[in-house]
Amino acid sequence: MGGYRYIKKILCSSDGNPLSATQIEKYQIIDRLKFEYPVVRICRVLNVNRRSYYKWCKIGKPLANNYKQEIADVISEEHKNVKGIYGTIRLKKHIENKSNIVLNHKLIRRYKHILGLETVKRTKKGLSVSKAKEKNLINKAPYLVECNFNSDVPNQKFSSDVSYIKCKDGTLYLSAIKDYFNTEIVSFSTSNYNNIDLIKESYKNVRPEKGTIINTDQGAVYFAYEYVELANKMEFTRSMSHRGRCWENCPIENWFMQLKHEWLCQFDKLTRKEAEKEIKKYVHWYNNERIQKKLGYLSPVQYRLKYS
């Protein structure tokens, strides 16, 4: 009867069927149960060669066949550095760019599985963007971009909008401007209020050339006379998406979603000051380090320096 109990204990020692487990997984089961039952008995139940188990112990109990700790360390460290945001392919390119180490994407995927490294999942929850209230339709501008989100040179076309972040002590508004050329966030600003002062502050670091197009949605602030005056003073051309067509300004909308689902979602509700700090960190990381497939696995700044 006692023999039956230990066999049952061994067979119930993992979530799946231990008899169909990999060799390494069987070694790990033996390692867990060796203080309760003789190793020879466990090996017999699991159909494992006892010498093979002891050899596995002698070489440091690797988590997989051909397991190399130095590779595991690189993958684990870089996964941590990018805060789990990159999937397998982009992590592979990131490691190549940073460490000049070429690893097969299947190898990286296997090590991530072994090490329990998970990529941040984006939720399906929609992005909340500020809504327009009162508008002066006299200042309405045509949609000049026409869903062409490409640009051959910097400062030719920008995408701009305002989003908000719910914080412990109230709402924080964020205005940002994105260059179509390399997807770089060229300027941004935060405020406790969604008004023209927020827009003016966020445009301070923008250096548009005469005729540069800045596309926005039809938010009330972009109909304001102060915004029209700002456009005239800075000599950029205003463009507005059609009402109810958020995809017509998707470059900046997508970036807001990335900010929230790649970075801010890692925290419980922040205070406004804390959120401001994290937004600054993300913008710097996004512009200088976050590689993108469409940019040839370069960051926006790297792409601009290389091709402009």
PDB file of C-alpha atoms in Angstrom:
ATOM      1  CA  MET A   1       0.000   0.000   0.000  1.00  0.00           C
ATOM      2  CA  GLY A   2       2.859   2.330   0.870  1.00  0.00           C
ATOM      3  CA  GLY A   3       4.449   1.637  -2.507  1.00  0.00           C
ATOM      4  CA  TYR A   4       1.239   2.658  -4.263  1.00  0.00           C
ATOM      5  CA  ARG A   5       1.123   5.923  -2.280  1.00  0.00           C
ATOM      6  CA  TYR A   6       4.612   7.021  -3.307  1.00  0.00           C
ATOM      7  CA  ILE A   7       3.901   6.158  -6.953  1.00  0.00           C
ATOM      8  CA  LYS A   8       0.697   8.222  -6.782  1.00  0.00           C
ATOM      9  CA  LYS A   9       2.607  11.094  -5.124  1.00  0.00           C
ATOM     10  CA  ILE A  10       5.220  11.063  -7.875  1.00  0.00           C
ATOM     11  CA  LEU A  11       2.624  10.946 -10.648  1.00  0.00           C
ATOM     12  CA  CYS A  12       0.735  13.880  -9.077  1.00  0.00           C
ATOM     13  CA  SER A  13       3.882  15.957  -8.564  1.00  0.00           C
ATOM     14  CA  SER A  14       3.299  18.297 -11.526  1.00  0.00           C
ATOM     15  CA  ASP A  15       0.402  20.004 -13.285  1.00  0.00           C
ATOM     16  CA  GLY A  16       0.734  17.796 -16.349  1.00  0.00           C
ATOM     17  CA  ASN A  17       1.516  14.118 -16.738  1.00  0.00           C
ATOM     18  CA  PRO A  18       5.110  13.628 -15.479  1.00  0.00           C
ATOM     19  CA  LEU A  19       5.488  10.546 -17.658  1.00  0.00           C
ATOM     20  CA  SER A  20       5.138  12.743 -20.750  1.00  0.00           C
ATOM     21  CA  ALA A  21       7.373  15.515 -19.356  1.00  0.00           C
ATOM     22  CA  THR A  22      10.694  16.409 -20.934  1.00  0.00           C
ATOM     23  CA  GLN A  23      13.851  14.845 -19.565  1.00  0.00           C
ATOM     24  CA  ILE A  24      14.827  18.079 -17.793  1.00  0.00           C
ATOM     25  CA  GLU A  25      11.372  18.364 -16.227  1.00  0.00           C
ATOM     26  CA  LYS A  26      11.677  14.785 -14.951  1.00  0.00           C
ATOM     27  CA  TYR A  27      15.062  15.627 -13.415  1.00  0.00           C
ATOM     28  CA  GLN A  28      13.428  18.596 -11.660  1.00  0.00           C
ATOM     29  CA  ILE A  29      10.658  16.356 -10.298  1.00  0.00           C
ATOM     30  CA  ILE A  30      13.283  13.964  -8.933  1.00  0.00           C
ATOM     31  CA  ASP A  31      15.087  16.920  -7.363  1.00  0.00           C
ATOM     32  CA  ARG A  32      11.913  18.038  -5.581  1.00  0.00           C
ATOM     33  CA  LEU A  33      10.994  14.583  -4.264  1.00  0.00           C
ATOM     34  CA  LYS A  34      14.412  13.138  -3.430  1.00  0.00           C
ATOM     35  CA  PHE A  35      14.077  14.057   0.261  1.00  0.00           C
ATOM     36  CA  GLU A  36      10.781  12.145   0.531  1.00  0.00           C
ATOM     37  CA  TYR A  37      11.572   9.027  -1.507  1.00  0.00           C
ATOM     38  CA  PRO A  38      14.708   7.216  -2.640  1.00  0.00           C
ATOM     39  CA  VAL A  39      16.045   8.540  -5.937  1.00  0.00           C
ATOM     40  CA  VAL A  40      16.192   5.023  -7.357  1.00  0.00           C
ATOM     41  CA  ARG A  41      12.435   4.575  -6.840  1.00  0.00           C
ATOM     42  CA  ILE A  42      11.532   7.931  -8.374  1.00  0.00           C
ATOM     43  CA  CYS A  43      13.743   7.201 -11.380  1.00  0.00           C
ATOM     44  CA  ARG A  44      12.065   3.828 -11.822  1.00  0.00           C
ATOM     45  CA  VAL A  45       8.568   5.374 -11.810  1.00  0.00           C
ATOM     46  CA  LEU A  46       9.545   8.131 -14.239  1.00  0.00           C
ATOM     47  CA  ASN A  47      11.620   5.821 -16.427  1.00  0.00           C
ATOM     48  CA  VAL A  48      14.766   7.908 -15.949  1.00  0.00           C
ATOM     49  CA  ASN A  49      18.337   6.629 -15.916  1.00  0.00           C
ATOM     50  CA  ARG A  50      19.696   7.345 -12.426  1.00  0.00           C
ATOM     51  CA  ARG A  51      23.202   8.077 -13.736  1.00  0.00           C
ATOM     52  CA  SER A  52      21.781  10.633 -16.166  1.00  0.00           C
ATOM     53  CA  TYR A  53      20.052  12.413 -13.280  1.00  0.00           C
ATOM     54  CA  TYR A  54      23.276  12.588 -11.235  1.00  0.00           C
ATOM     55  CA  LYS A  55      25.163  13.822 -14.290  1.00  0.00           C
ATOM     56  CA  TRP A  56      22.576  16.608 -14.664  1.00  0.00           C
ATOM     57  CA  CYS A  57      23.134  17.543 -11.006  1.00  0.00           C
ATOM     58  CA  LYS A  58      26.910  17.518 -11.491  1.00  0.00           C
ATOM     59  CA  ILE A  59      26.846  19.985 -14.412  1.00  0.00           C
ATOM     60  CA  GLY A  60      24.819  22.525 -12.438  1.00  0.00           C
ATOM     61  CA  LYS A  61      21.209  21.471 -13.069  1.00  0.00           C
ATOM     62  CA  PRO A  62      20.711  23.364 -16.355  1.00  0.00           C
ATOM     63  CA  LEU A  63      17.127  24.356 -17.149  1.00  0.00           C
ATOM     64  CA  ALA A  64      17.319  22.883 -20.659  1.00  0.00           C
ATOM     65  CA  ASN A  65      19.543  20.813 -22.887  1.00  0.00           C
ATOM     66  CA  ASN A  66      22.454  22.879 -24.212  1.00  0.00           C
ATOM     67  CA  TYR A  67      21.444  25.556 -21.681  1.00  0.00           C
ATOM     68  CA  LYS A  68      24.029  28.330 -21.377  1.00  0.00           C
ATOM     69  CA  GLN A  69      23.853  30.625 -18.388  1.00  0.00           C
ATOM     70  CA  GLU A  70      25.647  33.471 -20.186  1.00  0.00           C
ATOM     71  CA  ILE A  71      22.970  33.511 -22.893  1.00  0.00           C
ATOM     72  CA  ALA A  72      20.230  33.333 -20.268  1.00  0.00           C
ATOM     73  CA  ASP A  73      21.826  36.283 -18.433  1.00  0.00           C
ATOM     74  CA  VAL A  74      21.946  38.423 -21.603  1.00  0.00           C
ATOM     75  CA  ILE A  75      18.330  37.698 -22.529  1.00  0.00           C
ATOM     76  CA  SER A  76      17.104  38.200 -18.965  1.00  0.00           C
ATOM     77  CA  GLU A  77      19.031  41.474 -18.520  1.00  0.00           C
ATOM     78  CA  GLU A  78      17.913  43.009 -21.825  1.00  0.00           C
ATOM     79  CA  HIS A  79      14.321  41.882 -21.279  1.00  0.00           C
ATOM     80  CA  LYS A  80      14.482  43.740 -17.972  1.00  0.00           C
ATOM     81  CA  ASN A  81      16.101  46.810 -19.571  1.00  0.00           C
ATOM     82  CA  VAL A  82      13.222  47.199 -22.036  1.00  0.00           C
ATOM     83  CA  LYS A  83      10.709  46.530 -19.229  1.00  0.00           C
ATOM     84  CA  GLY A  84       9.316  43.470 -21.009  1.00  0.00           C
ATOM     85  CA  ILE A  85       7.924  45.591 -23.837  1.00  0.00           C
ATOM     86  CA  TYR A  86       9.716  43.871 -26.735  1.00  0.00           C
ATOM     87  CA  GLY A  87       8.505  40.642 -28.287  1.00  0.00           C
ATOM     88  CA  THR A  88      10.954  37.981 -29.459  1.00  0.00           C
ATOM     89  CA  ILE A  89      11.925  39.515 -32.818  1.00  0.00           C
ATOM     90  CA  ARG A  90      12.444  43.038 -31.513  1.00  0.00           C
ATOM     91  CA  LEU A  91      14.358  41.730 -28.473  1.00  0.00           C
ATOM     92  CA  LYS A  92      16.632  39.831 -30.873  1.00  0.00           C
ATOM     93  CA  LYS A  93      17.352  43.040 -32.824  1.00  0.00           C
ATOM     94  CA  HIS A  94      17.835  45.006 -29.600  1.00  0.00           C
ATOM     95  CA  ILE A  95      20.448  42.518 -28.352  1.00  0.00           C
ATOM     96  CA  GLU A  96      22.234  42.637 -31.724  1.00  0.00           C
ATOM     97  CA  ASN A  97      22.293  46.444 -31.711  1.00  0.00           C
ATOM     98  CA  LYS A  98      23.377  46.822 -28.100  1.00  0.00           C
ATOM     99  CA  SER A  99      25.661  43.851 -27.469  1.00  0.00           C
ATOM    100  CA  ASN A 100      26.595  42.761 -30.990  1.00  0.00           C
ATOM    101  CA  ILE A 101      25.430  39.251 -30.069  1.00  0.00           C
ATOM    102  CA  VAL A 102      23.485  37.380 -32.755  1.00  0.00           C
ATOM    103  CA  LEU A 103      20.915  34.940 -31.359  1.00  0.00           C
ATOM    104  CA  ASN A 104      18.306  32.945 -33.234  1.00  0.00           C
ATOM    105  CA  HIS A 105      14.776  34.159 -32.486  1.00  0.00           C
ATOM    106  CA  LYS A 106      13.664  30.589 -31.725  1.00  0.00           C
ATOM    107  CA  LEU A 107      16.470  30.321 -29.168  1.00  0.00           C
ATOM    108  CA  ILE A 108      15.362  33.576 -27.532  1.00  0.00           C
ATOM    109  CA  ARG A 109      11.759  32.375 -27.453  1.00  0.00           C
ATOM    110  CA  ARG A 110      12.853  29.103 -25.798  1.00  0.00           C
ATOM    111  CA  TYR A 111      14.955  30.883 -23.161  1.00  0.00           C
ATOM    112  CA  LYS A 112      12.131  33.326 -22.428  1.00  0.00           C
ATOM    113  CA  HIS A 113       9.838  30.367 -21.833  1.00  0.00           C
ATOM    114  CA  ILE A 114      12.396  28.622 -19.614  1.00  0.00           C
ATOM    115  CA  LEU A 115      13.080  31.791 -17.617  1.00  0.00           C
ATOM    116  CA  GLY A 116       9.401  32.718 -17.356  1.00  0.00           C
ATOM    117  CA  LEU A 117       9.898  36.052 -19.145  1.00  0.00           C
ATOM    118  CA  GLU A 118       6.623  37.433 -20.474  1.00  0.00           C
ATOM    119  CA  THR A 119       6.067  40.275 -22.911  1.00  0.00           C
ATOM    120  CA  VAL A 120       3.789  43.099 -21.771  1.00  0.00           C
ATOM    121  CA  LYS A 121       0.342  42.520 -23.261  1.00  0.00           C
ATOM    122  CA  ARG A 122      -1.621  45.441 -24.602  1.00  0.00           C
ATOM    123  CA  THR A 123      -5.190  45.521 -23.397  1.00  0.00           C
ATOM    124  CA  LYS A 124      -8.145  46.003 -25.715  1.00  0.00           C
ATOM    125  CA  LYS A 125      -9.335  48.953 -23.702  1.00  0.00           C
ATOM    126  CA  GLY A 126      -9.656  51.949 -25.974  1.00  0.00           C
ATOM    127  CA  LEU A 127      -7.596  55.077 -25.599  1.00  0.00           C
ATOM    128  CA  SER A 128      -9.371  57.984 -24.029  1.00  0.00           C
ATOM    129  CA  VAL A 129      -8.656  61.277 -25.714  1.00  0.00           C
ATOM    130  CA  SER A 130      -9.832  64.742 -24.788  1.00  0.00           C
ATOM    131  CA  LYS A 131     -13.163  65.693 -26.369  1.00  0.00           C
ATOM    132  CA  ALA A 132     -14.011  69.006 -27.944  1.00  0.00           C
ATOM    133  CA  LYS A 133     -16.666  71.201 -26.346  1.00  0.00           C
ATOM    134  CA  GLU A 134     -17.120  74.637 -27.823  1.00  0.00           C
ATOM    135  CA  LYS A 135     -15.794  75.244 -31.319  1.00  0.00           C
ATOM    136  CA  ASN A 136     -15.467  78.184 -33.616  1.00  0.00           C
ATOM    137  CA  LEU A 137     -16.129  76.539 -36.994  1.00  0.00           C
ATOM    138  CA  ILE A 138     -14.752  79.575 -38.830  1.00  0.00           C
ATOM    139  CA  ASN A 139     -11.270  78.334 -37.903  1.00  0.00           C
ATOM    140  CA  LYS A 140     -11.805  74.818 -39.236  1.00  0.00           C
ATOM    141  CA  ALA A 141      -8.901  73.554 -41.396  1.00  0.00           C
ATOM    142  CA  PRO A 142      -8.956  70.987 -44.249  1.00  0.00           C
ATOM    143  CA  TYR A 143      -7.539  67.478 -43.846  1.00  0.00           C
ATOM    144  CA  LEU A 144      -4.280  67.833 -45.780  1.00  0.00           C
ATOM    145  CA  VAL A 145      -2.613  64.580 -44.724  1.00  0.00           C
ATOM    146  CA  GLU A 146      -5.169  62.343 -46.497  1.00  0.00           C
ATOM    147  CA  CYS A 147      -4.022  59.312 -44.468  1.00  0.00           C
ATOM    148  CA  ASN A 148      -0.516  59.487 -45.954  1.00  0.00           C
ATOM    149  CA  PHE A 149       1.512  58.981 -42.791  1.00  0.00           C
ATOM    150  CA  ASN A 150       4.885  58.836 -44.525  1.00  0.00           C
ATOM    151  CA  SER A 151       7.403  61.630 -44.943  1.00  0.00           C
ATOM    152  CA  ASP A 152      10.729  61.712 -46.796  1.00  0.00           C
ATOM    153  CA  VAL A 153      12.317  64.392 -44.625  1.00  0.00           C
ATOM    154  CA  PRO A 154      12.033  65.631 -41.019  1.00  0.00           C
ATOM    155  CA  ASN A 155       9.770  68.595 -40.159  1.00  0.00           C
ATOM    156  CA  GLN A 156       7.507  68.020 -43.153  1.00  0.00           C
ATOM    157  CA  LYS A 157       4.435  66.564 -41.413  1.00  0.00           C
ATOM    158  CA  PHE A 158       3.563  66.344 -37.725  1.00  0.00           C
ATOM    159  CA  SER A 159       0.739  64.688 -35.812  1.00  0.00           C
ATOM    160  CA  SER A 160      -0.454  66.382 -32.615  1.00  0.00           C
ATOM    161  CA  ASP A 161      -3.159  65.784 -30.032  1.00  0.00           C
ATOM    162  CA  VAL A 162      -4.055  65.929 -26.344  1.00  0.00           C
ATOM    163  CA  SER A 163      -4.690  62.895 -24.142  1.00  0.00           C
ATOM    164  CA  TYR A 164      -5.237  62.524 -20.430  1.00  0.00           C
ATOM    165  CA  ILE A 165      -3.997  60.331 -17.609  1.00  0.00           C
ATOM    166  CA  LYS A 166      -6.146  59.707 -14.549  1.00  0.00           C
ATOM    167  CA  CYS A 167      -4.019  60.228 -11.432  1.00  0.00           C
ATOM    168  CA  LYS A 168      -4.518  59.918  -7.681  1.00  0.00           C
ATOM    169  CA  ASP A 169      -4.874  63.671  -7.278  1.00  0.00           C
ATOM    170  CA  GLY A 170      -6.791  64.479 -10.463  1.00  0.00           C
ATOM    171  CA  THR A 171      -6.373  64.411 -14.232  1.00  0.00           C
ATOM    172  CA  LEU A 172      -3.095  65.158 -16.004  1.00  0.00           C
ATOM    173  CA  TYR A 173      -3.337  66.366 -19.609  1.00  0.00           C
ATOM    174  CA  LEU A 174      -0.607  65.596 -22.129  1.00  0.00           C
ATOM    175  CA  SER A 175      -0.053  67.383 -25.433  1.00  0.00           C
ATOM    176  CA  ALA A 176       2.495  65.844 -27.805  1.00  0.00           C
ATOM    177  CA  ILE A 177       3.790  66.294 -31.365  1.00  0.00           C
ATOM    178  CA  LYS A 178       5.067  63.397 -33.466  1.00  0.00           C
ATOM    179  CA  ASP A 179       7.118  63.640 -36.670  1.00  0.00           C
ATOM    180  CA  TYR A 180       5.871  61.383 -39.501  1.00  0.00           C
ATOM    181  CA  PHE A 181       9.443  61.011 -40.816  1.00  0.00           C
ATOM    182  CA  ASN A 182      10.858  58.942 -37.961  1.00  0.00           C
ATOM    183  CA  THR A 183       7.945  58.752 -35.463  1.00  0.00           C
ATOM    184  CA  GLU A 184       9.960  60.875 -33.011  1.00  0.00           C
ATOM    185  CA  ILE A 185       8.167  62.826 -30.295  1.00  0.00           C
ATOM    186  CA  VAL A 186       9.651  66.224 -31.080  1.00  0.00           C
ATOM    187  CA  SER A 187       7.949  68.056 -28.225  1.00  0.00           C
ATOM    188  CA  PHE A 188       5.434  67.537 -25.437  1.00  0.00           C
ATOM    189  CA  SER A 189       4.028  69.192 -22.344  1.00  0.00           C
ATOM    190  CA  THR A 190       1.791  68.302 -19.407  1.00  0.00           C
ATOM    191  CA  SER A 191      -0.690  70.361 -17.421  1.00  0.00           C
ATOM    192  CA  ASN A 192      -3.541  70.080 -14.953  1.00  0.00           C
ATOM    193  CA  TYR A 193      -5.706  71.888 -17.504  1.00  0.00           C
ATOM    194  CA  ASN A 194      -6.586  71.218 -21.126  1.00  0.00           C
ATOM    195  CA  ASN A 195      -6.337  74.686 -22.601  1.00  0.00           C
ATOM    196  CA  ILE A 196      -4.408  76.760 -25.136  1.00  0.00           C
ATOM    197  CA  ASP A 197      -1.558  77.317 -22.665  1.00  0.00           C
ATOM    198  CA  LEU A 198      -0.899  73.563 -22.680  1.00  0.00           C
ATOM    199  CA  ILE A 199      -0.730  73.597 -26.496  1.00  0.00           C
ATOM    200  CA  LYS A 200       1.579  76.615 -26.620  1.00  0.00           C
ATOM    201  CA  GLU A 201       3.929  75.062 -24.077  1.00  0.00           C
ATOM    202  CA  SER A 202       4.049  71.767 -25.975  1.00  0.00           C
ATOM    203  CA  TYR A 203       4.908  73.552 -29.242  1.00  0.00           C
ATOM    204  CA  LYS A 204       7.863  75.459 -27.757  1.00  0.00           C
ATOM    205  CA  ASN A 205      10.451  72.906 -28.872  1.00  0.00           C
ATOM    206  CA  VAL A 206       8.970  72.429 -32.341  1.00  0.00           C
ATOM    207  CA  ARG A 207      11.015  73.964 -35.154  1.00  0.00           C
ATOM    208  CA  PRO A 208       8.684  73.808 -38.160  1.00  0.00           C
ATOM    209  CA  GLU A 209       9.750  75.098 -41.541  1.00  0.00           C
ATOM    210  CA  LYS A 210       7.453  77.364 -43.522  1.00  0.00           C
ATOM    211  CA  GLY A 211       4.575  75.218 -44.720  1.00  0.00           C
ATOM    212  CA  THR A 212       5.147  72.333 -42.312  1.00  0.00           C
ATOM    213  CA  ILE A 213       1.829  70.532 -41.793  1.00  0.00           C
ATOM    214  CA  ILE A 214       0.650  69.873 -38.231  1.00  0.00           C
ATOM    215  CA  ASN A 215      -2.414  67.646 -38.192  1.00  0.00           C
ATOM    216  CA  THR A 216      -4.788  67.558 -35.204  1.00  0.00           C
ATOM    217  CA  ASP A 217      -8.290  66.347 -34.478  1.00  0.00           C
ATOM    218  CA  GLN A 218     -11.239  68.720 -34.130  1.00  0.00           C
ATOM    219  CA  GLY A 219     -10.743  69.390 -30.440  1.00  0.00           C
ATOM    220  CA  ALA A 220     -12.046  72.760 -29.259  1.00  0.00           C
ATOM    221  CA  VAL A 221      -8.571  74.045 -28.439  1.00  0.00           C
ATOM    222  CA  TYR A 222      -7.495  73.716 -32.105  1.00  0.00           C
ATOM    223  CA  PHE A 223     -10.381  75.979 -33.193  1.00  0.00           C
ATOM    224  CA  ALA A 224      -9.280  78.738 -30.803  1.00  0.00           C
ATOM    225  CA  TYR A 225      -8.072  82.023 -32.274  1.00  0.00           C
ATOM    226  CA  GLU A 226      -4.920  81.723 -30.143  1.00  0.00           C
ATOM    227  CA  TYR A 227      -4.055  78.481 -31.948  1.00  0.00           C
ATOM    228  CA  VAL A 228      -4.597  80.103 -35.345  1.00  0.00           C
ATOM    229  CA  GLU A 229      -2.315  82.950 -34.256  1.00  0.00           C
ATOM    230  CA  LEU A 230       0.273  80.411 -33.079  1.00  0.00           C
ATOM    231  CA  ALA A 231       0.199  78.750 -36.508  1.00  0.00           C
ATOM    232  CA  ASN A 232       0.664  82.097 -38.244  1.00  0.00           C
ATOM    233  CA  LYS A 233       3.505  83.082 -35.925  1.00  0.00           C
ATOM    234  CA  MET A 234       5.346  79.755 -36.299  1.00  0.00           C
ATOM    235  CA  GLU A 235       4.449  79.594 -40.021  1.00  0.00           C
ATOM    236  CA  PHE A 236       3.100  76.053 -39.980  1.00  0.00           C
ATOM    237  CA  THR A 237       0.026  74.899 -41.900  1.00  0.00           C
ATOM    238  CA  ARG A 238      -2.948  73.645 -39.906  1.00  0.00           C
ATOM    239  CA  SER A 239      -4.631  70.378 -40.866  1.00  0.00           C
ATOM    240  CA  MET A 240      -7.622  68.734 -39.174  1.00  0.00           C
ATOM    241  CA  SER A 241      -8.955  65.186 -39.276  1.00  0.00           C
ATOM    242  CA  HIS A 242     -12.619  64.745 -40.106  1.00  0.00           C
ATOM    243  CA  ARG A 243     -14.990  64.527 -37.166  1.00  0.00           C
ATOM    244  CA  GLY A 244     -15.381  60.986 -35.832  1.00  0.00           C
ATOM    245  CA  ARG A 245     -12.425  59.610 -37.813  1.00  0.00           C
ATOM    246  CA  CYS A 246      -9.747  59.093 -35.158  1.00  0.00           C
ATOM    247  CA  TRP A 247      -7.693  56.938 -37.568  1.00  0.00           C
ATOM    248  CA  GLU A 248      -6.920  60.036 -39.623  1.00  0.00           C
ATOM    249  CA  ASN A 249      -4.647  61.196 -36.806  1.00  0.00           C
ATOM    250  CA  CYS A 250      -3.522  57.709 -35.754  1.00  0.00           C
ATOM    251  CA  PRO A 251       0.266  58.349 -35.531  1.00  0.00           C
ATOM    252  CA  ILE A 252      -0.073  60.334 -32.307  1.00  0.00           C
ATOM    253  CA  GLU A 253      -3.112  58.338 -31.113  1.00  0.00           C
ATOM    254  CA  ASN A 254      -1.055  55.138 -31.396  1.00  0.00           C
ATOM    255  CA  TRP A 255       1.776  56.731 -29.444  1.00  0.00           C
ATOM    256  CA  PHE A 256      -0.549  57.675 -26.585  1.00  0.00           C
ATOM    257  CA  MET A 257      -1.700  54.048 -26.515  1.00  0.00           C
ATOM    258  CA  GLN A 258       1.914  52.837 -26.417  1.00  0.00           C
ATOM    259  CA  LEU A 259       2.732  55.201 -23.552  1.00  0.00           C
ATOM    260  CA  LYS A 260      -0.194  53.934 -21.506  1.00  0.00           C
ATOM    261  CA  HIS A 261      -0.003  50.231 -22.303  1.00  0.00           C
ATOM    262  CA  GLU A 262       3.783  49.831 -22.449  1.00  0.00           C
ATOM    263  CA  TRP A 263       4.812  52.095 -19.587  1.00  0.00           C
ATOM    264  CA  LEU A 264       2.172  53.638 -17.346  1.00  0.00           C
ATOM    265  CA  CYS A 265       0.245  50.371 -16.960  1.00  0.00           C
ATOM    266  CA  GLN A 266       3.145  49.020 -14.886  1.00  0.00           C
ATOM    267  CA  PHE A 267       2.197  51.307 -12.012  1.00  0.00           C
ATOM    268  CA  ASP A 268      -0.781  51.634  -9.729  1.00  0.00           C
ATOM    269  CA  LYS A 269      -2.376  55.055  -9.965  1.00  0.00           C
ATOM    270  CA  LEU A 270       0.318  57.733  -9.884  1.00  0.00           C
ATOM    271  CA  THR A 271       0.172  61.286  -8.624  1.00  0.00           C
ATOM    272  CA  ARG A 272       0.409  64.004 -11.270  1.00  0.00           C
ATOM    273  CA  LYS A 273       4.059  64.676 -10.416  1.00  0.00           C
ATOM    274  CA  GLU A 274       4.899  60.983 -10.588  1.00  0.00           C
ATOM    275  CA  ALA A 275       3.092  60.650 -13.923  1.00  0.00           C
ATOM    276  CA  GLU A 276       5.008  63.640 -15.324  1.00  0.00           C
ATOM    277  CA  LYS A 277       8.318  61.992 -14.373  1.00  0.00           C
ATOM    278  CA  GLU A 278       7.330  58.676 -15.958  1.00  0.00           C
ATOM    279  CA  ILE A 279       6.154  60.390 -19.153  1.00  0.00           C
ATOM    280  CA  LYS A 280       9.522  62.163 -19.439  1.00  0.00           C
ATOM    281  CA  LYS A 281      11.334  58.850 -18.921  1.00  0.00           C
ATOM    282  CA  TYR A 282       9.215  57.142 -21.559  1.00  0.00           C
ATOM    283  CA  VAL A 283       9.652  59.909 -24.144  1.00  0.00           C
ATOM    284  CA  HIS A 284      13.431  59.790 -23.707  1.00  0.00           C
ATOM    285  CA  TRP A 285      13.491  56.001 -23.917  1.00  0.00           C
ATOM    286  CA  TYR A 286      11.062  55.927 -26.858  1.00  0.00           C
ATOM    287  CA  ASN A 287      13.028  58.487 -28.875  1.00  0.00           C
ATOM    288  CA  ASN A 288      16.522  57.230 -28.125  1.00  0.00           C
ATOM    289  CA  GLU A 289      16.292  53.512 -27.396  1.00  0.00           C
ATOM    290  CA  ARG A 290      13.001  51.941 -28.489  1.00  0.00           C
ATOM    291  CA  ILE A 291      13.802  50.256 -31.799  1.00  0.00           C
ATOM    292  CA  GLN A 292      11.080  49.890 -34.446  1.00  0.00           C
ATOM    293  CA  LYS A 293      10.690  47.429 -37.300  1.00  0.00           C
ATOM    294  CA  LYS A 294       9.506  50.135 -39.726  1.00  0.00           C
ATOM    295  CA  LEU A 295      12.718  52.081 -38.986  1.00  0.00           C
ATOM    296  CA  GLY A 296      14.953  49.105 -39.734  1.00  0.00           C
ATOM    297  CA  TYR A 297      15.204  48.249 -36.030  1.00  0.00           C
ATOM    298  CA  LEU A 298      16.620  51.658 -35.162  1.00  0.00           C
ATOM    299  CA  SER A 299      15.270  54.106 -32.609  1.00  0.00           C
ATOM    300  CA  PRO A 300      13.675  57.335 -33.942  1.00  0.00           C
ATOM    301  CA  VAL A 301      16.760  59.417 -33.099  1.00  0.00           C
ATOM    302  CA  GLN A 302      19.142  56.834 -34.592  1.00  0.00           C
ATOM    303  CA  TYR A 303      17.056  56.813 -37.772  1.00  0.00           C
ATOM    304  CA  ARG A 304      17.043  60.612 -38.018  1.00  0.00           C
ATOM    305  CA  LEU A 305      20.807  60.837 -37.526  1.00  0.00           C
ATOM    306  CA  LYS A 306      21.397  58.151 -40.137  1.00  0.00           C
ATOM    307  CA  TYR A 307      19.030  59.282 -42.878  1.00  0.00           C
ATOM    308  CA  SER A 308      18.474  63.014 -42.539  1.00  0.00           C
TER     309      SER A 308
END
